[in-house]
Short mmCIF file of C-alpha atoms and ligand atoms in Angstrom, two decimals:
data_model
loop_
_atom_site.label_atom_id
_atom_site.label_comp_id
_atom_site.label_asym_id
_atom_site.label_seq_id
_atom_site.Cartn_x
_atom_site.Cartn_y
_atom_site.Cartn_z
CA MET I 1 33.02 -35.83 27.92
CA SER I 2 35.86 -34.45 29.73
CA GLN I 3 35.68 -32.75 33.14
CA ILE I 4 37.98 -29.40 33.07
CA ALA I 5 38.69 -26.88 35.84
CA LEU I 6 38.58 -23.47 34.34
CA GLY I 7 41.01 -21.55 36.40
CA VAL I 8 40.35 -17.75 36.16
CA THR I 9 42.99 -15.36 37.72
CA GLY I 10 42.56 -11.71 38.36
CA GLY I 11 43.58 -10.00 34.89
CA ILE I 12 41.47 -6.93 32.53
CA GLY I 13 41.12 -9.79 29.77
CA ALA I 14 39.11 -12.17 32.48
CA TYR I 15 36.34 -11.42 30.89
CA LYS I 16 37.23 -13.53 28.22
CA ALA I 17 37.22 -16.35 30.39
CA VAL I 18 33.01 -16.26 30.24
CA GLU I 19 34.03 -17.30 26.28
CA VAL I 20 36.80 -19.95 26.33
CA ALA I 21 34.24 -21.94 29.49
CA ARG I 22 31.67 -21.60 26.90
CA GLY I 23 33.64 -22.95 24.00
CA LEU I 24 34.62 -25.98 26.29
CA GLN I 25 31.19 -26.22 27.54
CA LYS I 26 29.89 -26.34 23.53
CA ALA I 27 32.48 -28.63 22.76
CA GLY I 28 31.00 -30.86 25.03
CA HIS I 29 32.97 -30.65 28.18
CA ASP I 30 31.42 -30.95 31.78
CA VAL I 31 33.85 -27.01 33.05
CA VAL I 32 33.91 -26.14 36.81
CA VAL I 33 35.29 -23.05 37.75
CA VAL I 34 37.42 -22.24 40.01
CA MET I 35 38.16 -18.07 40.48
CA THR I 36 40.91 -16.81 42.59
CA ARG I 37 39.58 -13.27 44.88
CA ALA I 38 41.21 -10.71 42.37
CA ALA I 39 39.48 -12.74 39.49
CA THR I 40 36.12 -12.29 41.08
CA LYS I 41 36.25 -8.00 41.00
CA PHE I 42 37.08 -8.80 36.87
CA VAL I 43 34.54 -10.82 36.55
CA GLY I 44 30.92 -12.20 38.93
CA PRO I 45 30.68 -15.59 39.37
CA LEU I 46 27.30 -16.00 38.25
CA THR I 47 28.45 -15.53 34.75
CA PHE I 48 29.81 -18.47 34.95
CA GLU I 49 27.65 -20.35 37.00
CA ALA I 50 24.79 -19.51 34.55
CA ILE I 51 26.80 -21.41 31.72
CA THR I 52 28.56 -24.23 33.67
CA ARG I 53 25.68 -25.27 36.01
CA HIS I 54 28.19 -25.68 38.62
CA ARG I 55 28.79 -23.90 41.42
CA VAL I 56 31.94 -21.41 40.92
CA ILE I 57 34.87 -21.81 43.58
CA THR I 58 36.27 -18.39 45.06
CA ARG I 59 36.97 -19.31 48.71
CA PRO I 60 39.30 -22.26 49.26
CA PHE I 61 37.51 -22.67 52.81
CA GLU I 62 33.93 -22.51 51.70
CA PRO I 63 31.60 -23.87 54.20
CA GLY I 64 30.44 -27.19 52.27
CA ALA I 65 33.56 -26.89 49.38
CA ASN I 66 34.97 -29.75 51.31
CA ALA I 67 32.31 -32.19 50.86
CA ASP I 68 32.23 -32.73 47.47
CA ILE I 69 34.16 -30.55 44.94
CA GLY I 70 37.16 -29.86 47.69
CA HIS I 71 40.32 -29.17 45.28
CA ILE I 72 41.56 -32.42 46.23
CA ALA I 73 38.14 -34.72 45.02
CA LEU I 74 38.97 -32.39 42.14
CA ALA I 75 42.27 -32.77 42.06
CA SER I 76 41.11 -36.60 41.35
CA SER I 77 38.34 -36.22 38.78
CA ILE I 78 39.49 -33.76 36.06
CA ASP I 79 41.18 -34.83 33.00
CA LEU I 80 42.35 -30.98 32.42
CA LEU I 81 43.20 -27.80 34.41
CA LEU I 82 43.05 -24.84 32.47
CA VAL I 83 44.09 -21.62 33.54
CA ALA I 84 42.98 -18.93 31.91
CA LEU I 85 43.52 -15.90 31.78
CA ALA I 86 46.89 -16.82 34.13
CA THR I 87 48.44 -13.51 35.59
CA ALA I 88 52.20 -13.29 36.45
CA ASN I 89 51.33 -13.81 40.01
CA ILE I 90 50.01 -17.56 39.58
CA LEU I 91 52.58 -18.72 37.22
CA GLY I 92 54.64 -17.03 40.10
CA LYS I 93 53.43 -18.91 42.66
CA PHE I 94 52.60 -22.27 40.23
CA ALA I 95 56.39 -22.43 39.34
CA SER I 96 57.54 -22.00 43.11
CA GLY I 97 54.80 -24.86 44.89
CA ILE I 98 52.92 -21.50 46.29
CA ALA I 99 49.59 -23.64 47.63
CA ASP I 100 47.77 -20.43 49.62
CA ASP I 101 44.07 -20.75 47.73
CA PHE I 102 41.93 -23.24 45.73
CA LEU I 103 43.66 -22.79 42.31
CA THR I 104 47.43 -23.08 43.87
CA SER I 105 46.85 -26.23 45.70
CA LEU I 106 44.72 -27.78 42.73
CA TYR I 107 47.73 -27.07 41.07
CA LEU I 108 50.04 -29.10 43.03
CA ALA I 109 46.75 -31.49 43.84
CA THR I 110 46.51 -32.73 40.37
CA THR I 111 47.88 -35.37 37.94
CA ALA I 112 45.81 -34.34 35.25
CA PRO I 113 47.57 -31.97 32.20
CA VAL I 114 47.96 -28.32 33.16
CA LEU I 115 47.03 -25.94 29.85
CA VAL I 116 47.75 -22.00 30.75
CA ALA I 117 47.20 -19.06 28.82
CA PRO I 118 48.77 -16.02 30.40
CA ALA I 119 47.77 -12.83 29.77
CA MET I 120 49.97 -9.72 31.01
CA ASN I 121 51.40 -5.93 30.52
CA SER I 122 54.80 -7.06 28.00
CA ASN I 123 57.29 -5.91 29.75
CA MET I 124 56.28 -8.01 32.75
CA TRP I 125 56.24 -10.73 30.34
CA ALA I 126 59.61 -10.13 28.78
CA HIS I 127 60.76 -9.65 32.50
CA GLU I 128 63.73 -12.38 33.88
CA ALA I 129 61.59 -13.48 36.62
CA VAL I 130 58.33 -14.14 34.71
CA ARG I 131 60.97 -16.29 31.59
CA ARG I 132 62.32 -18.28 34.87
CA ASN I 133 58.69 -19.51 35.93
CA VAL I 134 57.21 -20.40 32.14
CA GLU I 135 60.66 -22.68 31.67
CA THR I 136 60.30 -23.86 35.11
CA LEU I 137 56.43 -24.63 33.91
CA GLY I 138 57.11 -26.02 31.02
CA ALA I 139 60.11 -28.26 31.97
CA ARG I 140 57.38 -29.71 34.51
CA GLY I 141 55.89 -30.44 31.55
CA VAL I 142 52.89 -27.55 31.97
CA SER I 143 51.46 -26.35 27.82
CA PHE I 144 51.05 -23.11 27.13
CA VAL I 145 48.94 -21.05 24.89
CA GLU I 146 51.29 -17.79 24.52
CA PRO I 147 49.74 -14.99 24.66
CA GLY I 148 49.34 -12.79 21.33
CA ASP I 149 50.44 -9.18 20.18
CA GLY I 150 48.07 -6.37 20.19
CA PHE I 151 47.24 -3.23 21.89
CA LEU I 152 46.98 -4.32 25.88
CA ALA I 153 44.69 -2.92 28.93
CA CYS I 154 47.17 -0.59 29.95
CA GLY I 155 47.97 1.38 26.86
CA TRP I 156 51.27 -0.30 25.76
CA THR I 157 51.24 -2.30 22.51
CA GLY I 158 53.48 -5.54 22.45
CA LYS I 159 52.92 -9.26 23.53
CA GLY I 160 51.14 -9.46 26.80
CA ARG I 161 46.79 -9.94 25.49
CA LEU I 162 45.04 -13.36 26.21
CA ALA I 163 44.89 -15.33 23.13
CA GLU I 164 41.51 -16.27 21.62
CA PRO I 165 39.53 -17.70 23.24
CA ASP I 166 38.79 -20.13 20.07
CA ALA I 167 42.62 -20.78 19.93
CA ILE I 168 42.72 -21.79 23.90
CA VAL I 169 39.56 -24.03 23.25
CA ALA I 170 41.46 -25.90 20.11
CA ALA I 171 44.96 -26.38 22.19
CA ALA I 172 42.50 -27.77 25.44
CA GLY I 173 41.03 -30.22 23.12
CA ARG I 174 44.41 -31.48 21.82
CA LEU I 175 45.41 -31.64 25.10
CA LEU I 176 42.52 -34.86 26.69
CA GLN I 177 42.88 -36.19 22.68
CA ARG I 178 46.43 -36.78 22.82
CA ASP I 179 47.31 -40.11 22.42
CA ARG I 180 51.30 -41.30 23.67
CA SER I 181 51.87 -43.58 21.13
CA TRP I 182 55.27 -41.40 20.02
CA ALA I 183 56.18 -40.54 23.56
CA GLY I 184 59.84 -40.39 23.40
CA ARG I 185 60.12 -39.56 20.56
CA ARG I 186 61.94 -36.62 19.95
CA VAL I 187 60.59 -34.47 16.65
CA LEU I 188 61.94 -31.73 14.32
CA VAL I 189 59.61 -29.50 12.07
CA SER I 190 60.36 -27.05 10.25
CA ALA I 191 57.63 -24.38 8.97
CA GLY I 192 56.37 -20.77 7.55
CA PRO I 193 59.03 -18.91 4.75
CA THR I 194 61.94 -17.62 5.48
CA CYS I 195 62.52 -13.64 4.64
CA GLU I 196 65.74 -13.10 2.96
CA ASP I 197 67.20 -9.08 3.55
CA ILE I 198 67.92 -6.98 1.02
CA ASP I 199 68.89 -4.32 3.17
CA PRO I 200 67.08 -3.27 6.43
CA VAL I 201 64.30 -2.31 5.77
CA ARG I 202 63.26 -4.51 2.53
CA TYR I 203 63.55 -8.76 2.15
CA VAL I 204 62.93 -11.19 -0.63
CA GLY I 205 59.87 -14.22 1.25
CA ASN I 206 57.47 -16.54 0.10
CA ARG I 207 53.39 -17.11 0.73
CA SER I 208 53.84 -20.44 2.82
CA SER I 209 51.71 -19.49 5.66
CA GLY I 210 53.19 -22.12 8.11
CA ARG I 211 50.39 -23.54 8.99
CA MET I 212 51.05 -27.56 7.02
CA GLY I 213 54.11 -27.39 9.72
CA TYR I 214 52.30 -26.28 12.67
CA ALA I 215 50.12 -28.84 11.59
CA VAL I 216 52.45 -31.30 11.39
CA ALA I 217 54.21 -30.17 14.74
CA ALA I 218 50.83 -30.56 16.70
CA GLU I 219 50.01 -33.54 15.44
CA ALA I 220 53.27 -34.98 16.97
CA GLN I 221 52.47 -32.84 19.44
CA ARG I 222 48.86 -34.80 20.04
CA ARG I 223 50.57 -38.17 20.19
CA GLY I 224 53.24 -37.53 23.03
CA ALA I 225 56.08 -36.44 21.34
CA SER I 226 58.47 -33.71 22.14
CA VAL I 227 58.86 -31.16 19.36
CA THR I 228 60.82 -28.12 18.65
CA LEU I 229 59.45 -26.02 16.09
CA VAL I 230 61.89 -24.62 14.17
CA SER I 231 60.00 -21.57 12.05
CA GLY I 232 59.81 -18.61 9.89
CA PRO I 233 57.48 -15.58 10.38
CA VAL I 234 54.18 -16.48 10.65
CA ALA I 235 51.04 -15.00 11.52
CA ILE I 236 49.48 -18.35 12.98
CA GLU I 237 49.79 -19.30 17.09
CA PRO I 238 51.92 -22.34 17.42
CA PRO I 239 50.69 -25.13 18.60
CA ALA I 240 50.55 -25.42 22.57
CA GLY I 241 53.44 -27.10 24.47
CA VAL I 242 56.17 -27.53 21.60
CA ASP I 243 59.73 -26.15 21.88
CA LEU I 244 59.45 -22.88 19.15
CA VAL I 245 62.39 -21.76 18.17
CA ARG I 246 61.32 -18.99 15.95
CA VAL I 247 64.03 -17.76 12.63
CA ARG I 248 64.34 -15.28 9.67
CA SER I 249 66.60 -16.21 7.01
CA ALA I 250 67.67 -19.84 5.09
CA ALA I 251 70.73 -19.47 7.26
CA GLU I 252 69.56 -18.83 10.50
CA MET I 253 67.06 -21.61 9.87
CA ARG I 254 70.29 -23.70 9.54
CA GLU I 255 71.58 -22.72 12.29
CA ALA I 256 68.79 -23.80 14.66
CA ILE I 257 68.00 -26.82 12.23
CA LEU I 258 71.40 -29.03 11.89
CA PRO I 259 73.41 -28.70 15.39
CA ARG I 260 69.32 -30.09 16.64
CA ALA I 261 69.14 -33.16 14.12
CA ALA I 262 71.48 -35.55 15.32
CA ALA I 263 69.58 -35.64 19.09
CA SER I 264 66.01 -35.98 16.89
CA ASP I 265 64.36 -39.49 15.83
CA VAL I 266 62.42 -37.54 13.23
CA VAL I 267 63.19 -34.50 10.50
CA VAL I 268 60.31 -32.87 9.00
CA MET I 269 61.28 -30.25 6.60
CA ALA I 270 57.98 -28.18 5.67
CA ALA I 271 59.50 -24.89 5.52
CA ALA I 272 59.60 -23.40 2.40
CA VAL I 273 63.35 -22.12 2.50
CA ALA I 274 64.36 -19.61 0.34
CA ASP I 275 66.65 -20.93 -2.79
CA TYR I 276 68.39 -17.49 -3.10
CA ALA I 277 69.54 -14.86 -0.76
CA PRO I 278 70.43 -11.16 -1.50
CA VAL I 279 73.59 -9.72 0.33
CA LYS I 280 72.57 -7.44 2.28
CA ALA I 281 72.74 -4.23 1.61
CA ALA I 282 74.26 -2.59 4.35
CA GLN I 283 72.35 0.73 4.35
CA LYS I 284 68.92 1.37 2.64
CA ILE I 285 68.78 1.30 -1.28
CA THR I 286 67.54 4.71 -2.70
CA LYS I 287 66.33 5.06 -5.63
CA GLY I 288 67.69 5.81 -8.77
CA GLY I 289 66.87 6.58 -12.22
CA GLY I 290 66.67 2.77 -13.74
CA ASP I 291 65.58 -0.40 -12.89
CA LEU I 292 67.22 -2.40 -10.08
CA VAL I 293 68.71 -5.07 -10.78
CA LEU I 294 69.30 -7.97 -7.33
CA ARG I 295 72.21 -10.15 -7.25
CA MET I 296 71.13 -13.43 -5.18
CA ALA I 297 73.77 -16.05 -3.97
CA ARG I 298 72.38 -19.70 -3.53
CA THR I 299 71.80 -20.36 -0.22
CA HIS I 300 72.59 -23.96 1.61
CA ASP I 301 69.75 -26.95 0.94
CA ILE I 302 68.91 -28.00 4.50
CA LEU I 303 67.34 -30.99 3.70
CA ALA I 304 69.80 -32.08 1.09
CA ASP I 305 72.59 -31.10 4.09
CA LEU I 306 70.71 -33.54 6.49
CA GLY I 307 70.85 -36.09 3.86
CA ALA I 308 74.70 -35.62 3.63
CA MET I 309 75.40 -36.14 6.96
CA ARG I 310 73.31 -39.04 7.65
CA ALA I 311 75.03 -40.61 4.53
CA ALA I 312 78.51 -39.73 6.78
CA GLY I 313 76.65 -41.96 9.75
CA ALA I 314 76.55 -37.93 11.20
CA LEU I 315 72.81 -39.24 12.23
CA PRO I 316 72.22 -42.79 12.45
CA ARG I 317 69.04 -42.84 13.61
CA THR I 318 66.89 -40.24 12.53
CA LEU I 319 63.98 -40.58 9.63
CA LEU I 320 64.35 -37.17 7.30
CA ALA I 321 61.20 -36.41 5.72
CA GLY I 322 60.81 -33.29 2.89
CA PHE I 323 58.20 -31.30 1.02
CA ALA I 324 58.46 -30.27 -2.49
CA ALA I 325 55.86 -27.82 -4.00
CA GLU I 326 55.89 -28.70 -7.49
CA THR I 327 53.52 -27.11 -9.90
CA GLU I 328 53.85 -29.70 -12.78
CA ASP I 329 55.31 -33.68 -13.26
CA VAL I 330 55.01 -33.31 -9.34
CA VAL I 331 55.24 -37.10 -8.36
CA PRO I 332 58.25 -38.17 -11.13
CA ARG I 333 60.27 -34.33 -9.51
CA ALA I 334 59.29 -35.68 -5.85
CA ARG I 335 60.69 -39.01 -7.13
CA GLU I 336 63.99 -37.22 -7.82
CA LYS I 337 64.21 -34.60 -5.36
CA ARG I 338 64.25 -38.03 -2.69
CA ARG I 339 67.03 -39.83 -3.94
CA ALA I 340 68.60 -36.36 -4.66
CA LYS I 341 68.39 -35.66 -1.04
CA GLY I 342 69.02 -38.69 0.37
CA VAL I 343 66.22 -38.69 2.62
CA ASP I 344 63.65 -41.04 3.39
CA LEU I 345 59.66 -39.80 2.64
CA ILE I 346 58.97 -36.34 0.13
CA VAL I 347 55.34 -35.21 0.78
CA ALA I 348 54.57 -33.96 -2.80
CA ASN I 349 52.93 -30.82 -3.29
CA ASP I 350 51.05 -29.68 -6.54
CA VAL I 351 50.64 -25.90 -5.09
CA SER I 352 49.75 -24.96 -9.19
CA ARG I 353 45.78 -24.69 -7.41
CA ALA I 354 44.49 -22.71 -5.78
CA ASP I 355 42.14 -25.36 -2.99
CA ARG I 356 45.45 -26.38 -1.20
CA GLY I 357 49.10 -26.36 -0.49
CA PHE I 358 50.82 -23.09 -0.34
CA ASP I 359 48.41 -20.42 2.15
CA ALA I 360 45.35 -23.04 1.93
CA ASP I 361 43.52 -24.55 4.58
CA GLN I 362 43.51 -27.37 2.93
CA ASN I 363 46.21 -30.15 1.28
CA ALA I 364 46.93 -32.70 -1.05
CA ALA I 365 49.61 -35.12 -1.56
CA THR I 366 51.46 -37.99 -2.95
CA LEU I 367 53.93 -39.36 -0.07
CA VAL I 368 56.79 -40.70 -1.69
CA THR I 369 59.17 -43.02 -0.19
CA ALA I 370 61.89 -45.68 -1.66
CA GLY I 371 59.10 -48.66 -1.61
CA ASP I 372 55.91 -46.68 -2.83
CA GLU I 373 53.86 -43.82 -3.39
CA ARG I 374 51.31 -42.97 -1.56
CA GLU I 375 48.22 -40.37 -2.64
CA VAL I 376 46.24 -38.52 0.18
CA THR I 377 43.41 -37.24 -1.24
CA LEU I 378 42.65 -33.43 -0.09
CA ARG I 379 41.13 -32.68 3.10
CA SER I 380 42.31 -30.23 6.01
CA LYS I 381 46.13 -29.66 7.01
CA ALA I 382 45.84 -31.47 10.45
CA ASP I 383 43.90 -34.48 8.76
CA VAL I 384 47.24 -34.59 5.66
CA ALA I 385 49.49 -33.93 8.97
CA ARG I 386 48.18 -37.06 10.36
CA ALA I 387 48.37 -39.00 6.88
CA ILE I 388 52.31 -38.02 7.10
CA LEU I 389 52.82 -38.80 10.59
CA ASP I 390 51.02 -42.50 9.91
CA ARG I 391 53.29 -43.31 7.09
CA ILE I 392 56.37 -42.24 8.81
CA ASP I 393 55.32 -44.22 11.77
CA GLU I 394 55.24 -47.20 9.73
CA LEU I 395 59.01 -46.39 8.32
CA MET I 396 59.84 -46.63 11.95
CA ARG I 397 58.30 -48.91 12.76
CA GLY I 398 60.20 -51.03 10.06
CA ALA I 399 63.13 -51.46 8.39
CA GLY I 400 64.11 -47.60 9.48
CA PRO I 401 65.91 -44.83 7.66
CA ALA I 402 66.79 -46.01 4.55
CA PRO I 403 71.26 -45.33 4.46
CA ALA I 404 70.54 -43.44 1.17
CA ALA I 405 73.51 -42.11 -0.17
CA ALA I 406 72.99 -37.88 -0.89
CA GLY I 407 73.06 -37.35 -4.70
CA GLY I 408 74.16 -40.94 -5.25
CA GLY I 409 70.85 -43.08 -4.96
CA GLY I 410 70.70 -45.66 -2.42
CA ASP I 411 67.43 -46.92 -3.28
N1 CTP Z 1 64.63 -27.24 1.49
C1 CTP Z 1 65.60 -26.58 2.07
N2 CTP Z 1 66.59 -26.10 2.35
C2 CTP Z 1 66.35 -25.05 1.41
C3 CTP Z 1 65.59 -25.23 -0.26
C4 CTP Z 1 64.79 -25.99 0.14
O1 CTP Z 1 66.34 -27.37 3.38
N3 CTP Z 1 67.23 -24.13 0.97
C5 CTP Z 1 63.73 -28.42 1.90
C6 CTP Z 1 62.56 -27.18 1.80
O2 CTP Z 1 62.08 -27.66 3.23
C7 CTP Z 1 61.24 -28.71 1.49
C8 CTP Z 1 62.63 -29.81 0.09
O3 CTP Z 1 63.76 -28.81 0.64
O4 CTP Z 1 61.46 -29.91 2.65
C9 CTP Z 1 62.22 -29.09 -0.82
O5 CTP Z 1 62.10 -28.05 -1.30
P1 CTP Z 1 61.79 -27.41 -2.45
O6 CTP Z 1 61.25 -26.55 -2.61
O7 CTP Z 1 60.09 -27.62 -3.07
O8 CTP Z 1 62.10 -27.86 -3.71
P2 CTP Z 1 63.77 -27.46 -3.87
O9 CTP Z 1 64.58 -28.68 -3.87
O10 CTP Z 1 63.97 -26.32 -3.70
O11 CTP Z 1 64.12 -27.90 -5.15
P3 CTP Z 1 63.64 -26.49 -6.79
O12 CTP Z 1 62.88 -25.51 -6.30
O13 CTP Z 1 64.26 -26.35 -7.77
O14 CTP Z 1 62.16 -27.18 -7.43
#
């Protein structure tokens, strides 16, 4: 059981913090709620008190507060400070070190990990001042559960609504479980599909949900690595604390991946990158009488490019891993892909079955390296991610990345 201070600040979604408190409690954590004065105008402290069975801290210098549960005492006993909902105001105060109430003082006084779930009007979230505060806090190691898109209480639609309570509770769980075995390692992960535009309104895509790559990124983050996630368009939330780079096409993904590879210890290409892209028409294609014939050009194979860069000496310390989505001859094809692309590990997936792989919750795989092939039986994508990272860890502790030559073998 961990002790969590749940900070609640004054926004219209503050009532959702009740669900967060309940979720944390259900997960077995001991929760102490700290409300700002504004938060008490949106939701009553009594509700939190009934759920957490602790007195709710609402005033900084409440009589008695300093005797047992003052900010210094709480700061040193908690395992996590979670602020949900966090307003633009509290982000600004945290970023600039203002300590004018219990929550802001607690933030400065604690050495526990800090997780923040912001919610505000979409223009406020996009404002330069808020962006800068988020960056400052991120650079200090504060993790975020990004706000979602949707209908906002102010009548606007856009990014700014508080993430779902379940997602916030899950992010808190990941931070609490975090180990440090990958601390100091830089991990670059690609995930999701790519969308290749046909014209300004149409595109060619694929059914990748991004979940496998996101699970790899979350697991690397949980192990203490610093993670960059280059993601094609997906409908899922990024793991809290990863550096997210959103891209759309194979070409954009390549531009995001190649320059970041040399500084990475590990690159995992889990994205379903399009192998072909149409030549984009400048104007919307209008229908004619007959069929439409699309001409598609080959895209660059990013993983093969990374293999070739390494063979040329440009990535001396980077371990390279990719996936192979196959519908037949799964392992022999994965072996051949690994050799041809000059990479250390291929995670071979059978995507012909509905219960695993593409767009499914579970996955099974064979981890193909130069030395051996290991089966990972059907399990959740988070557990498959664990198995992949365990294997990568072994490869990194062993002989290091194999100096394979792209297309030429090296096994
Ligand atoms: N990949 C890539 N760039 C591409 C296509 C694929 O980096 N343009 C990467 C994927 O991220 C994956 C691996 O290559 O890690 C294998 O992708 P897959 O589609 O299974 O195989 P391909 O090599 O594209 O071969 P094919 O589609 O012909 O089976």
